[in-house]
Amino acid sequence: MNGEVNELLPGTTVADVVRASSPSKTGIAVARNSAIVPRSEWTSTPVEDGDRIEILTAAAGG
Amino acid sequence: MLGSRLILGTGGVSSLKVLDEILKASGASVATVALRRVDPAARGSLLDVLLANGVEVLPNTAGCFTAAEAVLTASLAREAFGTDWVKLEVIGDEDNLLPDPVELLRAAEELCEDGFQVLPYTTDDPVLARRLVQAGCAAVMPLGAPIGSGLGIRNPHAISMVVEAVDVPVVLDAGIGTASDAALAMELGCAAVLAASAITRAKEPASMARAVRLGVQAGRSAHLAGRIPRRLYARASSPTGGMADLG
């Protein structure tokens, strides 16, 4: 997740990892293995062994 | 989208407090953001500061080197911020951060097709600008000089040609170092100016934000007023007749 290896419980979803990594749910986008996971699918998308999850938000940038 | 003709690039801002100050001083109604990994240790939210100031968020694709990366980043930004607008950056060289024209055009075509309002960061090439507009871009954003260089507009003639070449707004992006550079961009017929480092890395960011804002306004007024033509020799402004004989 975001470039680090995390051990997760079986059944963990994208919504779970978003909640754990960000205090805010707005202004967040998630990519799973370089594909977008739409917000509406966060709770139904499981995180599986070896998945690369990117949780992204706004940063200062030109 | 543009209530003000100054777009604030948030890159290089030292704190959210300074961001709040320069947003107010600049009068900008649009500000750019990059998309990056969440920082669990972050205190306060950049997005909250922008929204509290009533500023529209213009996400960029900074850091992307291929069309594929830029298209995915734009799509993630749309998901995160709920906007179709994207400042499309596809970089071709790590040192000068100049755009890769081939990948840029490819990404622009794909994103326009997908319903994005694309504002591409591009070279000061009128031919490429026209191709980007043909692809459906909502504006073009030619560079005055490399990003963060503060070198001003190195080739004003090229910027004029871009303005003539396209029928969409031209936003001068990159290279602004101080208020007079912003004024020149507007005098050349640009519709707006994007300034980031010039403001965020100035000694007094809020004061520079105000100065650049005034530069944009002055340049716009001068453009509309119509400057006098340049000439090689003097043309007296005092009457040449009625001279006293004082010899």
Short mmCIF file of C-alpha atoms in Angstrom, two decimals:
data_model
loop_
_atom_site.label_atom_id
_atom_site.label_comp_id
_atom_site.label_asym_id
_atom_site.label_seq_id
_atom_site.Cartn_x
_atom_site.Cartn_y
_atom_site.Cartn_z
CA MET A 1 0.00 0.00 0.00
CA ASN A 2 1.48 3.33 -1.14
CA GLY A 3 4.79 1.60 -1.75
CA GLU A 4 4.94 -0.29 1.55
CA VAL A 5 4.20 -3.90 2.36
CA ASN A 6 1.29 -4.30 4.76
CA GLU A 7 -0.11 -7.40 6.41
CA LEU A 8 -3.88 -7.34 6.28
CA LEU A 9 -6.60 -9.52 7.70
CA PRO A 10 -8.49 -11.70 5.23
CA GLY A 11 -11.61 -9.96 3.98
CA THR A 12 -10.07 -6.49 4.12
CA THR A 13 -11.63 -4.16 1.56
CA VAL A 14 -10.44 -1.01 -0.17
CA ALA A 15 -12.78 0.97 2.11
CA ASP A 16 -10.97 -0.48 5.15
CA VAL A 17 -7.51 0.53 3.96
CA VAL A 18 -8.70 4.02 3.00
CA ARG A 19 -10.19 4.48 6.46
CA ALA A 20 -6.95 3.32 8.06
CA SER A 21 -4.70 5.60 6.05
CA SER A 22 -6.60 8.86 5.76
CA PRO A 23 -8.67 10.85 8.25
CA SER A 24 -10.71 12.27 5.38
CA LYS A 25 -12.75 10.37 2.83
CA THR A 26 -13.14 13.31 0.48
CA GLY A 27 -10.55 14.23 -2.09
CA ILE A 28 -9.26 10.66 -2.23
CA ALA A 29 -8.81 8.34 -5.20
CA VAL A 30 -7.70 4.74 -5.14
CA ALA A 31 -5.86 2.69 -7.74
CA ARG A 32 -5.60 -1.07 -7.40
CA ASN A 33 -2.93 -2.59 -9.64
CA SER A 34 -2.92 0.56 -11.80
CA ALA A 35 -6.70 0.59 -12.28
CA ILE A 36 -9.10 3.02 -10.65
CA VAL A 37 -11.40 1.71 -7.95
CA PRO A 38 -14.42 4.05 -8.02
CA ARG A 39 -15.60 5.28 -4.64
CA SER A 40 -18.87 3.38 -5.10
CA GLU A 41 -16.91 0.12 -5.23
CA TRP A 42 -14.61 0.65 -2.23
CA THR A 43 -16.70 -1.42 0.17
CA SER A 44 -17.18 -4.26 -2.27
CA THR A 45 -13.59 -4.47 -3.53
CA PRO A 46 -11.40 -6.88 -1.54
CA VAL A 47 -7.67 -6.31 -1.18
CA GLU A 48 -5.96 -9.51 -2.22
CA ASP A 49 -2.50 -10.89 -1.64
CA GLY A 50 0.06 -9.00 -3.73
CA ASP A 51 -2.28 -6.17 -4.75
CA ARG A 52 -0.63 -2.81 -5.26
CA ILE A 53 -2.91 -0.21 -3.71
CA GLU A 54 -2.33 3.50 -4.20
CA ILE A 55 -4.33 5.91 -2.03
CA LEU A 56 -3.95 9.41 -3.43
CA THR A 57 -4.99 12.92 -2.52
CA ALA A 58 -4.23 16.56 -3.23
CA ALA A 59 -0.72 17.83 -2.66
CA ALA A 60 0.78 21.22 -3.40
CA GLY A 61 1.79 21.24 -7.05
CA GLY A 62 2.19 23.66 -9.90
CA MET B 1 -14.30 28.95 -14.92
CA LEU B 2 -12.01 31.97 -14.73
CA GLY B 3 -13.23 34.64 -12.33
CA SER B 4 -9.69 35.98 -12.09
CA ARG B 5 -7.04 35.99 -14.80
CA LEU B 6 -4.42 34.74 -12.36
CA ILE B 7 -4.34 31.01 -11.70
CA LEU B 8 -2.36 30.07 -8.63
CA GLY B 9 -0.03 27.11 -8.81
CA THR B 10 0.28 25.76 -5.27
CA GLY B 11 3.65 24.07 -5.90
CA GLY B 12 6.39 25.16 -3.53
CA VAL B 13 4.10 26.61 -0.88
CA SER B 14 5.74 26.32 2.54
CA SER B 15 2.63 25.86 4.70
CA LEU B 16 -1.15 25.88 4.60
CA LYS B 17 -1.09 29.23 6.41
CA VAL B 18 1.01 30.78 3.65
CA LEU B 19 -1.27 29.16 1.07
CA ASP B 20 -4.27 30.82 2.70
CA GLU B 21 -2.49 34.19 2.65
CA ILE B 22 -1.45 34.00 -0.99
CA LEU B 23 -4.88 32.79 -2.09
CA LYS B 24 -6.41 35.88 -0.53
CA ALA B 25 -3.72 38.24 -1.85
CA SER B 26 -3.75 36.79 -5.37
CA GLY B 27 -7.51 36.92 -5.82
CA ALA B 28 -7.17 33.66 -7.77
CA SER B 29 -10.36 31.73 -8.35
CA VAL B 30 -8.57 28.62 -9.62
CA ALA B 31 -5.61 26.82 -8.07
CA THR B 32 -3.70 23.77 -9.23
CA VAL B 33 -2.99 20.69 -7.15
CA ALA B 34 -0.96 17.55 -7.75
CA LEU B 35 -2.14 14.04 -6.94
CA ARG B 36 0.13 12.26 -4.47
CA ARG B 37 0.06 9.47 -1.90
CA VAL B 38 -1.80 10.35 1.29
CA ASP B 39 0.45 11.26 4.17
CA PRO B 40 -1.03 9.74 7.35
CA ALA B 41 1.02 12.24 9.39
CA ALA B 42 -0.29 15.26 7.48
CA ARG B 43 -1.91 17.96 9.60
CA GLY B 44 -4.64 19.94 7.89
CA SER B 45 -5.82 19.53 4.35
CA LEU B 46 -4.70 21.49 1.32
CA LEU B 47 -8.07 20.83 -0.25
CA ASP B 48 -9.90 22.28 2.75
CA VAL B 49 -7.91 25.52 2.48
CA LEU B 50 -8.75 25.81 -1.23
CA LEU B 51 -12.43 25.10 -0.66
CA ALA B 52 -12.61 27.52 2.28
CA ASN B 53 -11.35 30.24 -0.06
CA GLY B 54 -13.96 29.35 -2.68
CA VAL B 55 -11.26 28.33 -5.14
CA GLU B 56 -11.83 25.82 -7.95
CA VAL B 57 -9.37 22.93 -7.95
CA LEU B 58 -7.44 22.32 -11.16
CA PRO B 59 -5.62 19.00 -10.79
CA ASN B 60 -2.43 18.47 -12.74
CA THR B 61 -0.64 15.40 -14.01
CA ALA B 62 2.78 16.58 -12.88
CA GLY B 63 5.40 13.88 -12.77
CA CYS B 64 3.94 11.87 -15.65
CA PHE B 65 6.30 10.94 -18.48
CA THR B 66 3.94 8.95 -20.70
CA ALA B 67 0.47 9.47 -22.11
CA ALA B 68 -0.73 6.34 -20.30
CA GLU B 69 0.44 7.61 -16.89
CA ALA B 70 -1.08 11.03 -17.51
CA VAL B 71 -4.44 9.61 -18.59
CA LEU B 72 -4.63 7.38 -15.51
CA THR B 73 -3.59 10.26 -13.23
CA ALA B 74 -6.22 12.54 -14.77
CA SER B 75 -8.86 9.87 -14.26
CA LEU B 76 -7.83 9.41 -10.62
CA ALA B 77 -7.96 13.18 -10.13
CA ARG B 78 -11.48 13.26 -11.57
CA GLU B 79 -12.45 10.55 -9.12
CA ALA B 80 -10.80 12.36 -6.18
CA PHE B 81 -11.92 15.92 -6.84
CA GLY B 82 -15.06 15.48 -8.90
CA THR B 83 -13.84 17.77 -11.70
CA ASP B 84 -13.44 17.18 -15.43
CA TRP B 85 -10.78 19.87 -15.62
CA VAL B 86 -7.17 18.79 -15.85
CA LYS B 87 -3.92 20.62 -16.38
CA LEU B 88 -2.25 18.04 -18.56
CA GLU B 89 1.49 17.72 -18.09
CA VAL B 90 3.49 15.05 -19.86
CA ILE B 91 7.16 15.69 -19.27
CA GLY B 92 9.91 14.64 -21.65
CA ASP B 93 13.08 15.54 -19.77
CA GLU B 94 13.85 15.43 -16.06
CA ASP B 95 16.27 18.36 -16.11
CA ASN B 96 14.43 20.97 -18.14
CA LEU B 97 10.92 19.59 -17.48
CA LEU B 98 9.90 20.45 -21.04
CA PRO B 99 6.77 18.74 -22.35
CA ASP B 100 7.02 15.66 -24.56
CA PRO B 101 4.92 16.90 -27.51
CA VAL B 102 4.15 13.45 -28.91
CA GLU B 103 2.95 11.95 -25.63
CA LEU B 104 1.18 15.20 -24.76
CA LEU B 105 -0.91 15.21 -27.93
CA ARG B 106 -1.69 11.51 -27.51
CA ALA B 107 -2.87 12.04 -23.92
CA ALA B 108 -4.86 15.14 -24.91
CA GLU B 109 -6.70 13.23 -27.63
CA GLU B 110 -7.58 10.42 -25.25
CA LEU B 111 -8.73 12.69 -22.42
CA CYS B 112 -10.80 14.98 -24.69
CA GLU B 113 -12.46 11.87 -26.11
CA ASP B 114 -13.25 10.83 -22.53
CA GLY B 115 -15.00 14.13 -21.77
CA PHE B 116 -12.25 15.95 -19.90
CA GLN B 117 -11.72 19.70 -20.16
CA VAL B 118 -8.04 19.56 -21.01
CA LEU B 119 -5.61 22.44 -20.40
CA PRO B 120 -2.28 21.20 -21.72
CA TYR B 121 1.07 22.54 -20.51
CA THR B 122 2.86 22.87 -23.83
CA THR B 123 5.87 24.37 -25.55
CA ASP B 124 5.57 27.83 -27.12
CA ASP B 125 5.01 26.20 -30.52
CA PRO B 126 1.96 27.55 -32.39
CA VAL B 127 1.76 24.45 -34.58
CA LEU B 128 1.53 22.10 -31.62
CA ALA B 129 -0.92 24.49 -29.93
CA ARG B 130 -3.19 24.26 -32.97
CA ARG B 131 -2.97 20.46 -32.96
CA LEU B 132 -3.93 20.39 -29.28
CA VAL B 133 -6.95 22.58 -29.99
CA GLN B 134 -7.93 20.33 -32.90
CA ALA B 135 -7.81 17.45 -30.42
CA GLY B 136 -10.43 19.31 -28.38
CA CYS B 137 -8.42 21.07 -25.67
CA ALA B 138 -10.31 23.83 -23.82
CA ALA B 139 -7.23 26.06 -23.59
CA VAL B 140 -3.50 25.86 -24.19
CA MET B 141 -0.82 26.66 -21.63
CA PRO B 142 2.47 27.49 -23.33
CA LEU B 143 5.57 27.93 -21.21
CA GLY B 144 7.42 31.22 -21.04
CA ALA B 145 10.54 29.49 -19.71
CA PRO B 146 11.25 26.21 -17.89
CA ILE B 147 9.15 25.45 -14.80
CA GLY B 148 10.44 27.16 -11.68
CA SER B 149 13.20 29.00 -13.59
CA GLY B 150 11.75 32.49 -13.13
CA LEU B 151 13.38 33.45 -16.44
CA GLY B 152 10.28 35.24 -17.70
CA ILE B 153 9.04 34.98 -21.28
CA ARG B 154 12.10 34.01 -23.30
CA ASN B 155 10.35 34.23 -26.65
CA PRO B 156 7.50 36.75 -26.60
CA HIS B 157 7.16 36.45 -30.38
CA ALA B 158 6.35 32.74 -30.07
CA ILE B 159 3.72 33.43 -27.41
CA SER B 160 2.12 36.02 -29.73
CA MET B 161 2.04 33.43 -32.51
CA VAL B 162 0.35 30.91 -30.19
CA VAL B 163 -2.26 33.55 -29.32
CA GLU B 164 -2.87 34.15 -33.03
CA ALA B 165 -2.90 30.45 -33.90
CA VAL B 166 -5.73 29.30 -31.64
CA ASP B 167 -9.27 30.37 -30.84
CA VAL B 168 -9.22 29.11 -27.24
CA PRO B 169 -7.81 30.92 -24.19
CA VAL B 170 -4.01 30.94 -23.95
CA VAL B 171 -2.73 30.70 -20.39
CA LEU B 172 0.93 31.54 -19.91
CA ASP B 173 2.30 28.75 -17.75
CA ALA B 174 5.79 28.43 -16.29
CA GLY B 175 8.68 30.86 -16.30
CA ILE B 176 7.04 33.80 -14.54
CA GLY B 177 9.58 35.34 -12.17
CA THR B 178 7.95 38.57 -11.15
CA ALA B 179 5.00 40.87 -11.77
CA SER B 180 6.32 42.42 -14.99
CA ASP B 181 6.55 38.96 -16.60
CA ALA B 182 2.86 38.45 -15.88
CA ALA B 183 2.07 41.88 -17.32
CA LEU B 184 3.99 41.04 -20.51
CA ALA B 185 2.06 37.78 -20.93
CA MET B 186 -1.21 39.66 -20.76
CA GLU B 187 0.04 42.40 -23.10
CA LEU B 188 0.83 39.67 -25.62
CA GLY B 189 -2.81 38.63 -25.56
CA CYS B 190 -2.81 35.74 -23.12
CA ALA B 191 -6.17 35.23 -21.42
CA ALA B 192 -4.60 34.36 -18.06
CA VAL B 193 -1.34 33.60 -16.29
CA LEU B 194 -0.45 30.69 -14.05
CA ALA B 195 2.13 31.50 -11.41
CA ALA B 196 3.44 29.12 -8.77
CA SER B 197 7.11 29.35 -7.77
CA ALA B 198 7.26 33.10 -8.53
CA ILE B 199 4.78 33.56 -5.70
CA THR B 200 5.27 30.61 -3.38
CA ARG B 201 9.08 30.90 -3.32
CA ALA B 202 9.27 34.70 -3.13
CA LYS B 203 10.69 36.15 0.07
CA GLU B 204 7.25 37.56 0.86
CA PRO B 205 4.78 35.25 -0.90
CA ALA B 206 1.62 37.22 -0.11
CA SER B 207 3.17 40.50 -1.28
CA MET B 208 4.32 38.87 -4.50
CA ALA B 209 0.86 37.36 -5.00
CA ARG B 210 -0.58 40.86 -4.83
CA ALA B 211 2.09 42.19 -7.20
CA VAL B 212 1.51 39.47 -9.78
CA ARG B 213 -2.24 40.02 -9.54
CA LEU B 214 -1.72 43.73 -10.28
CA GLY B 215 0.71 42.84 -13.09
CA VAL B 216 -1.94 40.65 -14.69
CA GLN B 217 -4.52 43.43 -14.41
CA ALA B 218 -2.14 46.06 -15.78
CA GLY B 219 -1.10 43.87 -18.70
CA ARG B 220 -4.70 43.04 -19.56
CA SER B 221 -5.67 46.72 -19.54
CA ALA B 222 -2.68 47.59 -21.71
CA HIS B 223 -3.57 44.82 -24.16
CA LEU B 224 -7.13 46.11 -24.47
CA ALA B 225 -5.92 49.72 -24.73
CA GLY B 226 -3.71 48.90 -27.72
CA ARG B 227 -0.06 49.84 -27.47
CA ILE B 228 1.62 52.28 -29.85
CA PRO B 229 3.62 50.72 -32.67
CA ARG B 230 7.36 50.43 -32.12
CA ARG B 231 9.47 52.67 -34.37
CA LEU B 232 13.17 53.03 -34.98
CA TYR B 233 13.49 56.77 -34.57
CA ALA B 234 12.05 59.38 -32.28
CA ARG B 235 8.71 61.01 -32.88
CA ALA B 236 8.45 64.26 -30.96
CA SER B 237 5.62 64.45 -28.51
CA SER B 238 5.88 68.25 -28.14
CA PRO B 239 4.72 70.47 -31.06
CA THR B 240 7.40 71.04 -33.68
CA GLY B 241 5.78 74.31 -34.81
CA GLY B 242 5.66 77.58 -32.86
CA MET B 243 9.24 77.34 -31.67
CA ALA B 244 10.74 80.52 -30.20
CA ASP B 245 13.83 81.89 -31.90
CA LEU B 246 16.30 81.70 -29.05
CA GLY B 247 19.49 81.32 -31.10
#
